[in-house]
Tab-separated table of C-alpha atoms in Angstrom:
chain	number	residue	atom	x	y	z
A	1	UNK	CA	-15.313	-12.690	6.983
A	2	UNK	CA	-13.151	-10.955	4.387
A	3	UNK	CA	-12.782	-7.240	4.931
A	4	UNK	CA	-11.683	-6.161	1.516
A	5	UNK	CA	-12.263	-8.569	-1.333
A	6	UNK	CA	-11.414	-8.452	-4.994
A	7	UNK	CA	-12.510	-10.418	-7.996
A	8	UNK	CA	-10.967	-11.982	-9.909
A	9	UNK	CA	-7.732	-13.009	-8.234
A	10	UNK	CA	-6.026	-13.717	-11.509
A	11	UNK	CA	-6.853	-12.272	-14.893
A	12	UNK	CA	-5.044	-13.322	-18.107
A	13	UNK	CA	-6.117	-11.573	-21.247
A	14	UNK	CA	-4.890	-10.413	-24.616
A	15	UNK	CA	-3.818	-6.975	-25.766
A	16	UNK	CA	-6.674	-4.831	-26.888
A	17	UNK	CA	-9.343	-6.449	-24.680
A	18	UNK	CA	-11.400	-4.675	-22.101
A	19	UNK	CA	-11.600	-6.063	-18.569
A	20	UNK	CA	-13.011	-5.148	-15.142
A	21	UNK	CA	-11.840	-5.751	-11.597
A	22	UNK	CA	-14.359	-5.603	-8.783
A	23	UNK	CA	-13.739	-4.596	-5.176
A	24	UNK	CA	-15.983	-4.780	-2.089
A	25	UNK	CA	-15.378	-3.764	1.518
A	26	UNK	CA	-17.512	-4.724	4.557
A	27	UNK	CA	-15.660	-2.447	7.035
A	28	UNK	CA	-18.136	0.415	6.776
A	29	UNK	CA	-15.345	2.711	5.499
A	30	UNK	CA	-16.152	5.756	3.441
A	31	UNK	CA	-13.063	5.868	1.278
A	32	UNK	CA	-11.761	3.360	-1.270
A	33	UNK	CA	-8.608	3.257	-3.410
A	34	UNK	CA	-6.950	1.489	-6.378
A	35	UNK	CA	-3.172	0.929	-6.354
A	36	UNK	CA	-0.992	-0.631	-8.973
A	37	UNK	CA	2.032	-2.665	-7.970
A	38	UNK	CA	4.636	-3.403	-10.656
A	39	UNK	CA	6.966	-6.318	-10.893
A	40	UNK	CA	9.528	-4.632	-8.642
A	41	UNK	CA	6.881	-4.270	-5.908
A	42	UNK	CA	6.669	-0.525	-6.366
A	43	UNK	CA	3.157	0.635	-5.242
A	44	UNK	CA	1.537	3.649	-6.809
A	45	UNK	CA	-1.981	5.051	-6.130
A	46	UNK	CA	-4.293	5.389	-9.086
A	47	UNK	CA	-7.670	6.557	-7.803
A	48	UNK	CA	-9.484	7.233	-4.588
A	49	UNK	CA	-13.156	7.661	-3.875
A	50	UNK	CA	-14.715	9.239	-0.823
A	51	UNK	CA	-18.413	8.693	-0.369
A	52	UNK	CA	-18.580	7.814	-4.096
A	53	UNK	CA	-16.882	11.011	-5.110
A	54	UNK	CA	-13.553	10.874	-6.936
A	55	UNK	CA	-10.899	12.674	-4.776
A	56	UNK	CA	-7.627	11.380	-6.093
A	57	UNK	CA	-7.004	10.845	-9.658
A	58	UNK	CA	-3.312	10.352	-10.388
A	59	UNK	CA	-1.672	10.543	-13.849
A	60	UNK	CA	-3.292	7.405	-15.197
A	61	UNK	CA	-4.155	6.730	-18.896
A	62	UNK	CA	-7.867	7.428	-19.506
A	63	UNK	CA	-8.273	3.834	-20.602
A	64	UNK	CA	-8.622	3.186	-16.828
A	65	UNK	CA	-12.031	4.237	-15.481
A	66	UNK	CA	-13.007	3.662	-11.843
A	67	UNK	CA	-16.701	3.473	-10.756
A	68	UNK	CA	-18.072	3.535	-7.299
A	69	UNK	CA	-21.765	2.483	-7.291
A	70	UNK	CA	-21.915	2.850	-3.434
A	71	UNK	CA	-19.523	3.337	-0.513
A	72	UNK	CA	-18.802	-0.361	-0.261
A	73	UNK	CA	-17.813	-0.942	-3.911
A	74	UNK	CA	-15.203	0.342	-6.230
A	75	UNK	CA	-14.639	-1.238	-9.601
A	76	UNK	CA	-11.941	-0.630	-12.140
A	77	UNK	CA	-12.576	-0.929	-15.820
A	78	UNK	CA	-9.667	-1.022	-18.300
A	79	UNK	CA	-10.145	-0.523	-22.018
A	80	UNK	CA	-7.754	-1.566	-24.819
A	81	UNK	CA	-5.407	-3.447	-22.525
A	82	UNK	CA	-1.652	-3.077	-23.245
A	83	UNK	CA	1.377	-5.176	-22.163
A	84	UNK	CA	2.430	-2.529	-19.768
A	85	UNK	CA	-0.782	-2.887	-17.809
A	86	UNK	CA	0.415	-6.236	-16.542
A	87	UNK	CA	0.716	-5.784	-12.746
A	88	UNK	CA	-0.961	-6.602	-9.483
A	89	UNK	CA	-3.888	-4.288	-8.759
A	90	UNK	CA	-4.825	-3.654	-5.075
A	91	UNK	CA	-8.059	-2.204	-3.796
A	92	UNK	CA	-7.917	-0.615	-0.308
A	93	UNK	CA	-10.308	1.207	2.051
A	94	UNK	CA	-10.093	3.548	5.018
A	95	UNK	CA	-12.188	5.840	7.144
A	96	UNK	CA	-11.267	9.352	5.858
A	97	UNK	CA	-11.703	11.540	8.855
A	98	UNK	CA	-10.409	9.363	11.684
A	99	UNK	CA	-7.800	7.195	9.994
A	100	UNK	CA	-7.296	8.183	6.377
A	101	UNK	CA	-3.881	6.469	6.134
A	102	UNK	CA	-4.693	3.333	8.011
A	103	UNK	CA	-5.687	1.495	4.919
A	104	UNK	CA	-6.986	-2.129	4.596
A	105	UNK	CA	-5.838	-3.858	1.435
A	106	UNK	CA	-7.526	-6.512	-0.599
A	107	UNK	CA	-5.622	-9.630	-1.718
A	108	UNK	CA	-4.806	-8.178	-5.128
A	109	UNK	CA	-5.699	-9.041	-8.729
A	110	UNK	CA	-2.814	-10.220	-10.825
A	111	UNK	CA	-3.456	-8.973	-14.386
A	112	UNK	CA	-1.381	-10.532	-17.163
A	113	UNK	CA	-1.687	-9.086	-20.663
A	114	UNK	CA	-0.296	-11.220	-23.421
B	1	UNK	CA	6.689	16.962	-3.081
B	2	UNK	CA	6.631	14.162	-0.529
B	3	UNK	CA	8.950	11.197	-0.920
B	4	UNK	CA	10.135	8.185	0.960
B	5	UNK	CA	13.503	6.510	0.643
B	6	UNK	CA	14.155	3.014	1.803
B	7	UNK	CA	17.440	1.158	1.923
B	8	UNK	CA	18.192	-1.103	-0.988
B	9	UNK	CA	17.288	-4.764	-0.642
B	10	UNK	CA	16.824	-7.626	-0.537
B	11	UNK	CA	17.829	-8.461	3.035
B	12	UNK	CA	18.528	-12.008	4.134
B	13	UNK	CA	18.950	-12.834	7.871
B	14	UNK	CA	19.200	-15.953	10.003
B	15	UNK	CA	16.474	-16.632	12.544
B	16	UNK	CA	16.861	-14.631	15.858
B	17	UNK	CA	19.087	-12.025	14.133
B	18	UNK	CA	18.514	-8.307	14.747
B	19	UNK	CA	16.764	-6.424	12.049
B	20	UNK	CA	17.056	-2.808	11.021
B	21	UNK	CA	15.409	-1.424	7.883
B	22	UNK	CA	16.155	2.165	7.144
B	23	UNK	CA	13.665	4.702	6.031
B	24	UNK	CA	13.992	8.481	5.515
B	25	UNK	CA	11.506	10.913	4.173
B	26	UNK	CA	10.998	14.384	2.615
B	27	UNK	CA	7.763	16.179	3.359
B	28	UNK	CA	6.250	19.556	4.084
B	29	UNK	CA	4.555	19.992	7.399
B	30	UNK	CA	4.318	17.194	9.942
B	31	UNK	CA	3.310	13.978	8.260
B	32	UNK	CA	2.228	10.693	9.841
B	33	UNK	CA	4.590	7.818	9.199
B	34	UNK	CA	3.797	4.166	8.700
B	35	UNK	CA	5.179	0.718	8.073
B	36	UNK	CA	3.190	-1.685	6.051
B	37	UNK	CA	4.014	-5.314	5.544
B	38	UNK	CA	3.146	-7.593	2.609
B	39	UNK	CA	3.337	-11.253	3.096
B	40	UNK	CA	3.715	-13.539	0.053
B	41	UNK	CA	0.634	-13.633	-2.087
B	42	UNK	CA	-1.250	-11.194	0.109
B	43	UNK	CA	-2.146	-7.537	0.223
B	44	UNK	CA	-0.482	-4.965	2.465
B	45	UNK	CA	-1.203	-4.744	6.170
B	46	UNK	CA	-0.518	-1.922	8.480
B	47	UNK	CA	2.319	-2.924	10.830
B	48	UNK	CA	2.773	0.212	12.880
B	49	UNK	CA	2.414	3.922	12.824
B	50	UNK	CA	3.604	7.162	14.451
B	51	UNK	CA	1.778	10.462	14.120
B	52	UNK	CA	4.203	12.998	15.672
B	53	UNK	CA	7.867	13.549	16.368
B	54	UNK	CA	9.380	11.187	19.040
B	55	UNK	CA	6.356	8.848	18.854
B	56	UNK	CA	7.318	5.221	18.859
B	57	UNK	CA	5.145	2.795	17.013
B	58	UNK	CA	5.210	-0.862	17.936
B	59	UNK	CA	3.529	-4.094	16.982
B	60	UNK	CA	4.495	-7.786	16.820
B	61	UNK	CA	7.921	-7.063	18.170
B	62	UNK	CA	8.659	-4.432	15.582
B	63	UNK	CA	9.401	-0.828	16.569
B	64	UNK	CA	10.056	2.445	14.829
B	65	UNK	CA	10.647	5.960	16.207
B	66	UNK	CA	9.581	9.125	14.403
B	67	UNK	CA	12.762	11.221	14.284
B	68	UNK	CA	12.054	14.653	13.002
B	69	UNK	CA	15.721	15.888	13.321
B	70	UNK	CA	16.893	13.165	11.008
B	71	UNK	CA	13.652	12.758	9.018
B	72	UNK	CA	13.805	9.085	9.685
B	73	UNK	CA	11.524	6.235	10.712
B	74	UNK	CA	13.741	3.158	10.859
B	75	UNK	CA	12.153	-0.320	11.525
B	76	UNK	CA	13.767	-2.579	14.075
B	77	UNK	CA	13.138	-5.987	15.544
B	78	UNK	CA	15.295	-7.664	18.111
B	79	UNK	CA	14.904	-11.262	16.958
B	80	UNK	CA	13.335	-12.050	13.612
B	81	UNK	CA	11.485	-15.260	12.779
B	82	UNK	CA	11.034	-17.182	9.559
B	83	UNK	CA	7.449	-15.978	9.576
B	84	UNK	CA	8.669	-12.353	9.282
B	85	UNK	CA	9.772	-13.022	5.702
B	86	UNK	CA	7.824	-10.446	3.707
B	87	UNK	CA	8.128	-7.206	1.844
B	88	UNK	CA	8.193	-4.029	4.106
B	89	UNK	CA	7.080	-0.713	3.000
B	90	UNK	CA	7.699	2.622	4.675
B	91	UNK	CA	4.941	5.179	3.912
B	92	UNK	CA	4.202	8.793	4.552
B	93	UNK	CA	0.739	10.296	5.011
B	94	UNK	CA	0.708	13.799	3.655
B	95	UNK	CA	-1.049	16.834	5.013
B	96	UNK	CA	-3.793	18.715	3.205
B	97	UNK	CA	-7.269	18.123	2.087
B	98	UNK	CA	-6.744	15.348	-0.494
B	99	UNK	CA	-3.404	13.909	0.558
B	100	UNK	CA	-2.374	10.406	-0.132
B	101	UNK	CA	-0.087	7.767	1.238
B	102	UNK	CA	3.332	7.897	-0.456
B	103	UNK	CA	5.175	4.545	-0.319
B	104	UNK	CA	8.794	3.758	-0.419
B	105	UNK	CA	10.019	1.182	-2.881
B	106	UNK	CA	9.687	-1.733	-0.330
B	107	UNK	CA	12.250	-4.111	0.795
B	108	UNK	CA	12.178	-7.869	0.688
B	109	UNK	CA	13.227	-9.591	3.910
B	110	UNK	CA	13.991	-13.275	3.916
B	111	UNK	CA	14.683	-15.048	7.154
B	112	UNK	CA	16.277	-18.536	7.045
B	113	UNK	CA	15.975	-21.074	9.781
């Protein structure tokens, strides 16, 4: 039973398109995250939601919009895709109060913008 | 602000060699420290953690000790295996209400038979 799942695993699209990535966790955690990993493996947090409330919003272009319909789901919508958006996007979850930094990561979505 | 510095990679070792991956940090307060591992094609997994000075985290033969005096959290393993080939990330958990994990750049370890 997958703890943190993401769909799709691979996403190839053209510049200017709009796309979404979905994330679901079945761990009962109250906090979810989106990270971006570039081609050099550098990992940077983008957003975090706690109980459906946005609590971390790093300097990310406003073309990126997260949405958390409930505690178990966090989606990422990207408008007007650019070449520089090509990366692997990871969703993660944790339990905020007891183990905020013990995060469980999904398998990643490799986004390629052509 | 908080930052984590890892030694430059990649690192290539023969099976059964001793591993050390250096990690130092800059932070205010007393952060928690972590090592995460990313196997090929997968997401990150927590490998070990330490929450206060002189704590030693250990898991799967890996160890790291939280050294406040040197602001370090070096990862060690006495005898690496081919299956340890992965990217290793040192990370720092900040203090404060809405703190986040700050990751180092990661280092790729390749272990050859």
